[in-house]
């Protein structure tokens, strides 16, 4: 059997599925696509997570777009983190041209131009559905981890939450938490010591400074009401296609702590909210985290541990997480080892460190008698990638240098008018974009402090009044005796010393006579 035929058989055997699947493209041998060598990703293993990596300009975003489109067509909702702002075009049909037709002919899949149901979400003041969560929903453990607190400081946060639970004080936003933190060592110091023990002012000062740092990155916009319900990520349209939810993150690239806070909150909420699914034929939701290094570069050890735990456990909820980044080394090994689908676009070898990174990346893929993996990684063209997935039994599929199919939607952003039109049709904007500032810990504590101050003032006035009455009721002295205080001159004239001096002088005068 010829080498080409052996290769085709290996790819076909490894990519045959009984259930649903997504076709990414066609496998290549010696740089040429092989007819019929389709590279498929089973829907059943999409909740095993994945990686899309490659240097700038190699086609990562278009691969993400292809996956999102095909998932939507299968009725599977998608959540995309759009850091660069170039994914909104999914809402409009793509433009057909000769280059795309030629590419699709090589792949063996006719080109279709389609638009997809899209919802635009935002963490900031950009237009879109506002994403918020309350401090209470975050909880003491998650809040402590995102703030990178010590055990002692984390204990204080737990006490703060306990106090608010015991006194029915909702913790909704950052001003609520800052107020109760200050109250614990100032006006409420005695109350806290009686109920929970002494609260260190040094520790609360440290926590407050870290809260201010988080606030400066825009967390005050994220914490509050109305809280976003993660079930709204699972919507499908009237045609049964899953919604592609795009979070606009173009204005928070320099605020990684806010990005990490949101991501951890979202994953934790999904994990606690979604029911257990076990092994199913298709995922419930797929998340794509673009520019994933923004999370990992700024993450503390505690935060990394939390992400690792969630990545391990969340797949049982039918949720897959896909990291999109330039180099696989951007993702910690403990997370990388959990990823089933790997799509590796071309890497550049300009420096010694680049060459080391390519060797490490090559080791993440199954061995192949058809490819020198490290060499292929530097020779792939734009829109081509090394692909390794998990088959329906959970085994790695044969490594395939793949020509990835073109997106069906627009490979460009929406115009301002198109974006406005899309947002005007959104049902979620009407549900979430009104800011609610209901009675919570901040207002309750202010009333409590004001009431205590008023009571103290009344007590002080009462004491002052009683003291004044006592003073007025004392009888004044009625004696008419003159004051015993003696005139200073008279006091000198009648003093014993003065009298003895006078008699001494008189005695001397009498003797002389």
Short mmCIF file of C-alpha atoms in Angstrom, two decimals:
data_model
loop_
_atom_site.label_atom_id
_atom_site.label_comp_id
_atom_site.label_asym_id
_atom_site.label_seq_id
_atom_site.Cartn_x
_atom_site.Cartn_y
_atom_site.Cartn_z
CA UNK A 1 0.00 0.00 0.00
CA UNK A 2 1.34 3.41 -0.97
CA UNK A 3 2.35 5.84 1.81
CA UNK A 4 -0.45 8.21 0.81
CA UNK A 5 -3.07 5.46 1.00
CA UNK A 6 -1.75 4.29 4.38
CA UNK A 7 -1.96 7.86 5.66
CA UNK A 8 -5.53 8.27 4.36
CA UNK A 9 -6.63 5.02 5.99
CA UNK A 10 -5.06 6.01 9.33
CA UNK A 11 -6.79 9.40 9.32
CA UNK A 12 -10.16 7.95 8.30
CA UNK A 13 -10.01 5.16 10.88
CA UNK A 14 -9.05 7.58 13.62
CA UNK A 15 -11.75 10.12 12.72
CA UNK A 16 -14.78 7.84 12.23
CA UNK A 17 -17.51 8.52 14.80
CA UNK A 18 -20.83 6.92 15.69
CA UNK A 19 -22.20 10.09 17.23
CA UNK A 20 -22.12 13.77 16.28
CA UNK A 21 -18.90 15.54 15.35
CA UNK A 22 -17.42 18.74 13.95
CA UNK A 23 -15.22 18.72 10.86
CA UNK A 24 -12.28 21.09 11.30
CA UNK A 25 -10.72 20.53 7.90
CA UNK A 26 -8.64 18.06 5.90
CA UNK A 27 -5.35 16.37 6.84
CA UNK A 28 -2.25 17.20 4.79
CA UNK A 29 0.69 15.04 3.81
CA UNK A 30 3.90 16.65 2.58
CA UNK A 31 2.13 20.02 2.59
CA UNK A 32 -0.81 18.93 0.39
CA UNK A 33 -4.41 18.24 1.54
CA UNK A 34 -5.51 14.63 1.00
CA UNK A 35 -9.02 14.21 -0.41
CA UNK A 36 -11.34 12.47 2.03
CA UNK A 37 -8.92 12.74 5.00
CA UNK A 38 -11.34 14.77 7.12
CA UNK A 39 -10.25 15.74 10.62
CA UNK A 40 -13.25 15.39 12.94
CA UNK A 41 -13.75 16.28 16.59
CA UNK A 42 -16.43 14.17 18.37
CA UNK A 43 -19.06 16.16 20.26
CA UNK A 44 -18.85 13.55 23.02
CA UNK A 45 -15.32 14.55 24.05
CA UNK A 46 -15.60 18.33 23.64
CA UNK A 47 -16.11 18.69 27.40
CA UNK A 48 -12.53 17.39 27.86
CA UNK A 49 -11.28 20.93 27.22
CA UNK A 50 -8.72 22.10 24.68
CA UNK A 51 -6.04 24.47 23.45
CA UNK A 52 -5.73 26.67 20.36
CA UNK A 53 -2.19 28.05 20.11
CA UNK A 54 0.06 29.73 17.56
CA UNK A 55 2.01 32.86 16.76
CA UNK A 56 0.27 36.11 15.83
CA UNK A 57 -1.30 36.00 12.38
CA UNK A 58 -1.34 32.21 11.98
CA UNK A 59 -5.13 31.79 12.11
CA UNK A 60 -6.02 31.10 15.77
CA UNK A 61 -9.01 33.45 15.74
CA UNK A 62 -10.41 31.94 12.53
CA UNK A 63 -10.10 28.42 14.01
CA UNK A 64 -11.97 29.63 17.10
CA UNK A 65 -14.60 31.14 14.79
CA UNK A 66 -15.00 27.84 12.89
CA UNK A 67 -15.44 25.89 16.13
CA UNK A 68 -17.96 28.41 17.49
CA UNK A 69 -20.02 28.35 14.28
CA UNK A 70 -20.18 24.57 14.08
CA UNK A 71 -21.02 24.23 17.78
CA UNK A 72 -23.85 26.73 17.33
CA UNK A 73 -25.17 24.75 14.34
CA UNK A 74 -25.23 21.63 16.52
CA UNK A 75 -27.37 23.49 19.08
CA UNK A 76 -24.49 23.93 21.57
CA UNK A 77 -24.18 27.44 23.12
CA UNK A 78 -20.76 29.09 23.20
CA UNK A 79 -19.11 31.77 25.35
CA UNK A 80 -16.22 33.69 23.76
CA UNK A 81 -13.80 36.07 25.50
CA UNK A 82 -13.12 38.70 22.83
CA UNK A 83 -9.97 40.50 24.02
CA UNK A 84 -8.96 41.88 20.61
CA UNK A 85 -12.46 42.87 19.52
CA UNK A 86 -12.50 40.89 16.27
CA UNK A 87 -15.24 38.29 16.85
CA UNK A 88 -18.43 40.31 16.47
CA UNK A 89 -18.57 39.40 12.75
CA UNK A 90 -20.09 36.05 13.76
CA UNK A 91 -23.45 37.86 13.72
CA UNK A 92 -23.21 38.52 9.95
CA UNK A 93 -22.81 36.18 6.97
CA UNK A 94 -19.35 35.91 5.41
CA UNK A 95 -18.48 37.20 1.94
CA UNK A 96 -17.69 34.58 -0.66
CA UNK A 97 -14.60 35.07 -2.86
CA UNK A 98 -12.35 33.08 -5.20
CA UNK A 99 -9.68 32.45 -2.56
CA UNK A 100 -12.21 30.92 -0.15
CA UNK A 101 -13.77 28.80 -2.92
CA UNK A 102 -10.35 27.42 -3.89
CA UNK A 103 -9.51 26.63 -0.28
CA UNK A 104 -12.81 24.86 0.32
CA UNK A 105 -12.38 22.87 -2.89
CA UNK A 106 -9.01 21.56 -1.63
CA UNK A 107 -10.58 20.67 1.71
CA UNK A 108 -13.55 19.00 0.06
CA UNK A 109 -16.30 20.97 1.85
CA UNK A 110 -18.50 23.40 -0.16
CA UNK A 111 -18.51 26.94 1.21
CA UNK A 112 -21.66 28.26 2.89
CA UNK A 113 -22.18 31.86 3.93
CA UNK A 114 -24.13 32.13 7.20
CA UNK A 115 -24.83 34.46 10.14
CA UNK A 116 -25.25 33.10 13.66
CA UNK A 117 -27.25 34.11 16.75
CA UNK A 118 -24.99 36.38 18.80
CA UNK A 119 -25.34 38.10 22.18
CA UNK A 120 -22.85 40.85 23.09
CA UNK A 121 -21.85 40.96 26.78
CA UNK A 122 -19.63 43.40 28.68
CA UNK A 123 -17.82 43.75 32.00
CA UNK A 124 -17.34 47.49 31.68
CA UNK A 125 -19.29 50.47 30.42
CA UNK A 126 -19.10 49.35 26.80
CA UNK A 127 -22.38 48.63 25.04
CA UNK A 128 -23.72 45.15 25.71
CA UNK A 129 -25.37 43.00 28.36
CA UNK A 130 -23.85 43.93 31.73
CA UNK A 131 -22.22 41.07 33.64
CA UNK A 132 -22.34 41.47 37.41
CA UNK A 133 -22.06 39.38 40.55
CA UNK A 134 -22.58 40.29 44.21
CA UNK A 135 -19.93 39.99 46.93
CA UNK A 136 -22.19 37.49 48.71
CA UNK A 137 -22.29 35.27 45.62
CA UNK A 138 -18.52 35.40 45.42
CA UNK A 139 -18.23 34.09 48.98
CA UNK A 140 -15.36 34.41 51.50
CA UNK A 141 -13.15 31.67 50.02
CA UNK A 142 -13.22 32.92 46.44
CA UNK A 143 -12.84 36.55 47.48
CA UNK A 144 -9.84 35.70 49.67
CA UNK A 145 -8.18 33.81 46.83
CA UNK A 146 -8.65 36.52 44.25
CA UNK A 147 -7.21 39.05 46.75
CA UNK A 148 -4.34 36.65 47.54
CA UNK A 149 -4.88 36.93 51.30
CA UNK A 150 -2.99 35.14 54.07
CA UNK A 151 -4.72 32.59 56.31
CA UNK A 152 -5.20 35.21 59.03
CA UNK A 153 -6.67 37.74 56.59
CA UNK A 154 -8.89 35.04 55.04
CA UNK A 155 -10.17 34.27 58.54
CA UNK A 156 -11.18 37.91 58.98
CA UNK A 157 -13.04 37.84 55.65
CA UNK A 158 -14.90 34.73 56.83
CA UNK A 159 -15.84 36.53 60.08
CA UNK A 160 -17.11 39.53 58.08
CA UNK A 161 -19.36 37.27 56.01
CA UNK A 162 -20.56 35.49 59.17
CA UNK A 163 -21.44 38.80 60.85
CA UNK A 164 -23.43 39.91 57.78
CA UNK A 165 -25.25 36.57 57.65
CA UNK A 166 -26.07 36.73 61.37
CA UNK A 167 -27.42 40.28 61.09
CA UNK A 168 -29.16 39.90 57.69
CA UNK A 169 -26.93 42.46 55.99
CA UNK A 170 -26.61 41.78 52.23
CA UNK A 171 -23.08 42.19 50.81
CA UNK A 172 -23.73 43.36 47.26
CA UNK A 173 -20.88 45.58 46.13
CA UNK A 174 -17.42 46.78 47.15
CA UNK A 175 -18.69 49.72 49.19
CA UNK A 176 -20.67 47.26 51.33
CA UNK A 177 -17.59 45.17 52.04
CA UNK A 178 -15.32 48.17 52.70
CA UNK A 179 -17.87 49.64 55.11
CA UNK A 180 -18.23 46.48 57.21
CA UNK A 181 -14.44 46.04 57.18
CA UNK A 182 -13.94 49.53 58.63
CA UNK A 183 -16.83 49.07 61.07
CA UNK A 184 -15.23 45.91 62.53
CA UNK A 185 -12.28 47.88 63.94
CA UNK A 186 -13.93 51.24 64.59
CA UNK A 187 -17.55 51.81 65.66
CA UNK A 188 -18.28 48.07 65.93
CA UNK A 189 -15.00 47.05 67.56
CA UNK A 190 -16.54 46.11 70.91
CA UNK A 191 -19.44 44.27 69.28
CA UNK A 192 -17.10 42.21 67.08
CA UNK A 193 -14.78 41.37 69.98
CA UNK A 194 -17.70 40.14 72.07
CA UNK A 195 -19.12 37.94 69.31
CA UNK A 196 -16.10 36.80 67.26
CA UNK A 197 -12.91 37.89 69.00
CA UNK A 198 -10.48 40.70 68.29
CA UNK A 199 -10.08 41.91 64.71
CA UNK A 200 -6.58 43.18 63.84
CA UNK A 201 -6.51 46.70 62.39
CA UNK A 202 -3.26 45.85 60.56
CA UNK A 203 -4.96 42.93 58.79
CA UNK A 204 -8.08 44.89 57.88
CA UNK A 205 -5.83 47.65 56.55
CA UNK A 206 -4.09 45.17 54.25
CA UNK A 207 -7.40 43.74 53.02
CA UNK A 208 -8.70 47.26 52.38
CA UNK A 209 -5.63 48.17 50.30
CA UNK A 210 -6.08 45.05 48.16
CA UNK A 211 -9.76 45.90 47.69
CA UNK A 212 -8.79 49.39 46.51
CA UNK A 213 -6.34 47.86 44.03
CA UNK A 214 -9.12 45.64 42.67
CA UNK A 215 -11.49 48.60 42.58
CA UNK A 216 -9.00 50.64 40.53
CA UNK A 217 -9.08 47.93 37.85
CA UNK A 218 -12.84 48.40 37.47
CA UNK A 219 -14.21 45.80 39.88
CA UNK A 220 -16.71 48.34 41.20
CA UNK A 221 -18.52 47.90 37.86
CA UNK A 222 -18.49 44.13 38.18
CA UNK A 223 -19.69 43.76 41.78
CA UNK A 224 -23.34 44.62 42.24
CA UNK A 225 -26.83 43.90 40.98
CA UNK A 226 -28.54 42.71 38.83
CA UNK A 227 -26.51 39.48 39.04
CA UNK A 228 -26.06 37.61 35.77
CA UNK A 229 -27.70 34.18 35.72
CA UNK A 230 -25.42 31.66 34.00
CA UNK A 231 -28.45 29.74 32.69
CA UNK A 232 -28.88 32.61 30.22
CA UNK A 233 -25.71 31.38 28.50
CA UNK A 234 -27.57 28.22 27.46
CA UNK A 235 -30.12 29.79 25.14
CA UNK A 236 -30.90 28.54 21.63
CA UNK A 237 -32.70 30.47 18.91
CA UNK A 238 -35.95 29.59 17.12
CA UNK A 239 -33.98 27.41 14.67
CA UNK A 240 -32.40 25.35 17.42
CA UNK A 241 -28.95 26.94 17.05
CA UNK A 242 -27.00 27.71 20.19
CA UNK A 243 -26.32 31.35 21.00
CA UNK A 244 -22.73 32.58 20.63
CA UNK A 245 -22.20 34.84 23.64
CA UNK A 246 -19.32 37.26 23.06
CA UNK A 247 -17.83 39.13 26.02
CA UNK A 248 -16.17 42.37 24.89
CA UNK A 249 -12.90 42.71 26.77
CA UNK A 250 -11.03 45.18 24.57
CA UNK A 251 -10.82 47.78 27.34
CA UNK A 252 -9.56 45.53 30.16
CA UNK A 253 -6.38 44.12 28.62
CA UNK A 254 -4.36 46.16 31.12
CA UNK A 255 -6.57 45.07 34.03
CA UNK A 256 -5.75 41.38 34.40
CA UNK A 257 -6.97 41.19 38.00
CA UNK A 258 -10.49 42.11 36.91
CA UNK A 259 -10.31 39.54 34.11
CA UNK A 260 -9.14 36.85 36.55
CA UNK A 261 -11.83 37.84 39.05
CA UNK A 262 -14.55 37.54 36.45
CA UNK A 263 -13.28 34.24 35.03
CA UNK A 264 -12.98 32.59 38.42
CA UNK A 265 -16.41 33.86 39.45
CA UNK A 266 -17.99 32.63 36.22
CA UNK A 267 -16.43 29.16 36.40
CA UNK A 268 -17.35 28.78 40.07
CA UNK A 269 -20.96 29.88 39.38
CA UNK A 270 -21.29 27.46 36.47
CA UNK A 271 -19.87 24.64 38.55
CA UNK A 272 -22.21 25.25 41.50
CA UNK A 273 -25.29 25.93 39.33
CA UNK A 274 -25.19 23.37 36.54
CA UNK A 275 -26.39 19.83 37.35
CA UNK A 276 -24.12 16.80 37.02
CA UNK A 277 -24.21 15.35 33.51
CA UNK A 278 -21.58 12.60 33.59
CA UNK A 279 -20.68 11.18 30.16
CA UNK A 280 -23.11 12.57 27.61
CA UNK A 281 -23.17 12.61 23.82
CA UNK A 282 -22.69 16.38 23.64
CA UNK A 283 -21.59 19.28 25.87
CA UNK A 284 -23.95 21.80 27.44
CA UNK A 285 -21.65 24.81 26.98
CA UNK A 286 -18.20 25.55 25.53
CA UNK A 287 -16.06 28.46 26.77
CA UNK A 288 -13.21 29.96 24.76
CA UNK A 289 -10.75 32.07 26.77
CA UNK A 290 -8.82 34.26 24.34
CA UNK A 291 -5.38 35.59 25.37
CA UNK A 292 -5.34 33.05 28.20
CA UNK A 293 -1.93 34.22 29.41
CA UNK A 294 -3.70 37.27 30.90
CA UNK A 295 -5.17 34.93 33.51
CA UNK A 296 -2.12 32.82 34.25
CA UNK A 297 0.57 35.53 34.24
CA UNK A 298 -1.14 37.47 37.04
CA UNK A 299 -2.57 34.53 38.97
CA UNK A 300 -1.41 33.76 42.50
CA UNK A 301 -0.63 30.19 43.54
CA UNK A 302 -3.99 29.96 45.31
CA UNK A 303 -5.80 31.18 42.19
CA UNK A 304 -3.94 28.71 39.96
CA UNK A 305 -4.94 25.90 42.31
CA UNK A 306 -8.56 27.02 42.09
CA UNK A 307 -8.47 27.14 38.28
CA UNK A 308 -6.85 23.70 38.14
CA UNK A 309 -9.54 22.26 40.43
CA UNK A 310 -12.39 23.78 38.41
CA UNK A 311 -10.92 22.59 35.08
CA UNK A 312 -10.75 19.06 36.48
CA UNK A 313 -14.28 19.02 37.86
CA UNK A 314 -16.35 21.19 35.54
CA UNK A 315 -16.36 18.72 32.63
CA UNK A 316 -18.77 16.54 34.63
CA UNK A 317 -21.23 19.43 34.27
CA UNK A 318 -21.01 19.11 30.47
CA UNK A 319 -18.81 22.22 30.13
CA UNK A 320 -15.64 22.42 28.03
CA UNK A 321 -12.99 25.15 28.45
CA UNK A 322 -10.69 26.08 25.56
CA UNK A 323 -7.63 28.26 26.08
CA UNK A 324 -6.48 30.43 23.16
CA UNK A 325 -2.94 31.75 23.41
CA UNK A 326 0.30 32.19 21.46
CA UNK A 327 2.36 29.42 23.02
CA UNK A 328 1.37 26.26 24.92
CA UNK A 329 3.89 27.23 27.60
CA UNK A 330 1.56 30.14 28.51
CA UNK A 331 -0.69 27.54 30.13
CA UNK A 332 0.58 25.83 33.32
CA UNK A 333 1.45 22.15 32.90
CA UNK A 334 -1.14 21.08 35.48
CA UNK A 335 -3.84 22.66 33.30
CA UNK A 336 -2.28 21.66 29.98
CA UNK A 337 -2.34 18.00 31.02
CA UNK A 338 -6.16 18.19 31.30
CA UNK A 339 -6.72 19.32 27.70
CA UNK A 340 -8.10 16.82 25.18
CA UNK A 341 -8.21 18.80 21.91
CA UNK A 342 -5.00 20.55 20.81
CA UNK A 343 -4.93 22.78 17.74
CA UNK A 344 -1.40 24.10 17.21
CA UNK A 345 -0.82 26.72 14.53
CA UNK A 346 2.63 27.72 13.38
CA UNK A 347 5.28 28.88 15.85
CA UNK A 348 8.18 31.23 15.04
CA UNK A 349 11.80 30.32 15.80
CA UNK A 350 13.64 33.62 16.03
CA UNK A 351 15.58 33.03 19.26
CA UNK A 352 17.07 30.18 21.28
CA UNK A 353 14.12 30.43 23.68
CA UNK A 354 11.73 30.12 20.72
CA UNK A 355 13.45 26.91 19.61
CA UNK A 356 13.21 25.48 23.12
CA UNK A 357 9.50 26.37 23.22
CA UNK A 358 8.94 24.59 19.88
CA UNK A 359 10.61 21.41 21.15
CA UNK A 360 8.40 21.52 24.26
CA UNK A 361 5.28 22.12 22.15
CA UNK A 362 6.14 19.17 19.88
CA UNK A 363 6.27 16.89 22.92
CA UNK A 364 2.60 17.64 23.66
CA UNK A 365 1.49 15.72 20.56
CA UNK A 366 1.33 12.00 19.73
CA UNK A 367 4.23 10.54 17.79
CA UNK A 368 3.66 10.20 14.04
CA UNK A 369 5.59 8.34 11.37
CA UNK A 370 4.35 10.89 8.84
CA UNK A 371 5.56 14.09 10.51
CA UNK A 372 8.64 15.55 12.13
CA UNK A 373 6.45 17.49 14.57
CA UNK A 374 9.01 20.14 15.55
CA UNK A 375 9.78 20.84 11.89
CA UNK A 376 6.11 20.97 10.86
CA UNK A 377 5.37 23.49 13.62
CA UNK A 378 7.59 26.08 11.95
CA UNK A 379 6.47 25.38 8.38
CA UNK A 380 2.66 25.51 8.68
CA UNK A 381 0.96 28.20 6.61
CA UNK A 382 -1.76 30.59 7.74
CA UNK A 383 -4.95 28.65 8.45
CA UNK A 384 -3.07 25.37 8.92
CA UNK A 385 -2.54 23.58 12.22
CA UNK A 386 -1.44 20.38 13.87
CA UNK A 387 -4.55 18.77 15.37
CA UNK A 388 -4.89 16.03 17.95
CA UNK A 389 -8.27 15.27 19.52
CA UNK A 390 -9.81 12.53 21.64
CA UNK A 391 -11.97 9.96 19.92
CA UNK A 392 -15.29 8.76 21.34
CA UNK A 393 -13.46 6.26 23.55
CA UNK A 394 -11.16 8.95 24.92
CA UNK A 395 -8.05 7.88 22.96
CA UNK A 396 -5.93 10.45 21.03
CA UNK A 397 -6.72 10.60 17.32
CA UNK A 398 -3.84 10.36 14.81
CA UNK A 399 -1.81 13.56 14.59
CA UNK A 400 -2.84 15.52 11.49
CA UNK A 401 -1.38 18.62 9.91
CA UNK A 402 -4.72 20.14 8.94
CA UNK A 403 -5.91 22.71 6.44
CA UNK A 404 -8.65 24.36 8.50
CA UNK A 405 -11.91 25.23 6.76
CA UNK A 406 -12.91 28.88 6.32
CA UNK A 407 -15.48 30.49 8.64
CA UNK A 408 -19.02 30.79 7.32
CA UNK A 409 -19.58 34.14 9.05
CA UNK A 410 -17.86 37.47 8.43
CA UNK A 411 -14.12 37.51 9.08
CA UNK A 412 -14.28 41.11 10.28
CA UNK A 413 -16.03 43.18 12.92
CA UNK A 414 -19.52 44.67 12.84
CA UNK A 415 -19.97 48.32 11.92
CA UNK A 416 -21.30 50.68 14.61
CA UNK A 417 -24.75 50.65 12.99
CA UNK A 418 -24.79 46.86 12.78
CA UNK A 419 -23.75 46.59 16.42
CA UNK A 420 -26.45 49.03 17.51
CA UNK A 421 -29.05 47.07 15.55
CA UNK A 422 -27.92 43.80 17.18
CA UNK A 423 -28.05 45.30 20.68
CA UNK A 424 -31.51 46.79 20.12
CA UNK A 425 -32.89 43.28 19.62
CA UNK A 426 -31.34 41.87 22.79
CA UNK A 427 -33.75 40.59 25.44
CA UNK A 428 -30.94 40.27 28.00
CA UNK A 429 -30.04 43.98 27.88
CA UNK A 430 -33.53 44.80 29.16
CA UNK A 431 -33.08 42.23 31.91
CA UNK A 432 -29.61 43.18 33.20
CA UNK A 433 -28.66 46.72 32.27
CA UNK A 434 -30.65 48.61 34.92
CA UNK A 435 -28.39 49.23 37.93
CA UNK A 436 -30.04 48.37 41.25
CA UNK A 437 -28.64 49.75 44.51
CA UNK A 438 -30.99 48.31 47.11
CA UNK A 439 -30.67 48.51 50.88
CA UNK A 440 -27.54 46.58 51.89
CA UNK A 441 -24.71 46.50 54.44
CA UNK A 442 -23.48 50.01 53.57
CA UNK A 443 -26.84 51.70 54.21
CA UNK A 444 -27.68 49.51 57.21
CA UNK A 445 -24.36 50.21 58.93
CA UNK A 446 -24.62 53.94 58.28
CA UNK A 447 -28.05 53.96 59.93
CA UNK A 448 -26.72 51.88 62.82
CA UNK A 449 -23.75 54.22 63.35
CA UNK A 450 -26.01 57.29 63.10
CA UNK A 451 -28.49 55.80 65.55
CA UNK A 452 -25.72 54.91 68.02
CA UNK A 453 -24.28 58.43 67.75
CA UNK A 454 -27.72 59.94 68.37
CA UNK A 455 -28.25 57.70 71.43
CA UNK A 456 -24.82 58.65 72.75
CA UNK A 457 -25.60 62.33 72.27
CA UNK A 458 -28.88 61.93 74.16
CA UNK A 459 -27.01 60.15 76.98
CA UNK A 460 -24.35 62.89 77.08
CA UNK A 461 -27.02 65.62 77.15
CA UNK A 462 -28.83 63.79 79.94
CA UNK A 463 -25.66 63.54 82.04
CA UNK A 464 -24.85 67.18 81.43
CA UNK A 465 -28.38 68.18 82.44
CA UNK A 466 -28.21 66.15 85.67
CA UNK A 467 -24.82 67.64 86.53
CA UNK A 468 -26.19 71.13 85.93
CA UNK A 469 -29.20 70.47 88.19
CA UNK A 470 -26.96 69.24 91.01
CA UNK A 471 -24.83 72.38 90.75
CA UNK A 472 -27.90 74.65 90.84
CA UNK A 473 -29.45 72.84 93.83
CA UNK A 474 -26.39 73.40 96.16
CA UNK A 475 -27.19 76.11 98.99
CA UNK A 476 -25.09 79.27 98.72
CA UNK A 477 -23.15 80.42 101.90
CA UNK A 478 -25.21 83.03 103.95
CA UNK A 479 -22.48 84.24 106.49
CA UNK A 480 -21.74 88.00 106.61
CA UNK A 481 -18.19 87.57 107.88
CA UNK A 482 -15.63 89.41 105.96
CA UNK A 483 -13.18 87.46 104.02
CA UNK A 484 -10.24 86.18 106.05
CA UNK A 485 -7.98 87.08 103.23
CA UNK A 486 -5.70 89.85 104.59
CA UNK A 487 -4.57 92.89 102.72
CA UNK A 488 -0.94 92.31 101.73
CA UNK A 489 0.29 95.61 103.33
CA UNK A 490 -1.57 94.89 106.57
CA UNK A 491 -0.20 91.38 106.55
CA UNK A 492 3.38 92.77 106.46
CA UNK A 493 2.76 95.39 109.17
CA UNK A 494 1.32 92.85 111.58
CA UNK A 495 3.83 90.14 110.97
CA UNK A 496 6.07 89.02 113.90
CA UNK A 497 9.22 89.75 111.92
CA UNK A 498 8.18 93.32 111.27
CA UNK A 499 7.18 93.94 114.94
CA UNK A 500 10.52 92.53 116.22
CA UNK A 501 12.38 94.80 113.83
CA UNK A 502 10.48 97.89 115.04
CA UNK A 503 11.10 97.03 118.71
CA UNK A 504 14.78 96.49 117.97
CA UNK A 505 15.13 99.95 116.47
CA UNK A 506 13.24 101.59 119.38
CA UNK A 507 15.51 99.77 121.90
CA UNK A 508 18.64 101.16 120.28
CA UNK A 509 17.19 104.69 120.26
CA UNK A 510 16.31 104.53 124.02
CA UNK A 511 19.85 103.40 124.99
CA UNK A 512 21.44 106.32 123.20
CA UNK A 513 19.39 108.70 125.29
#
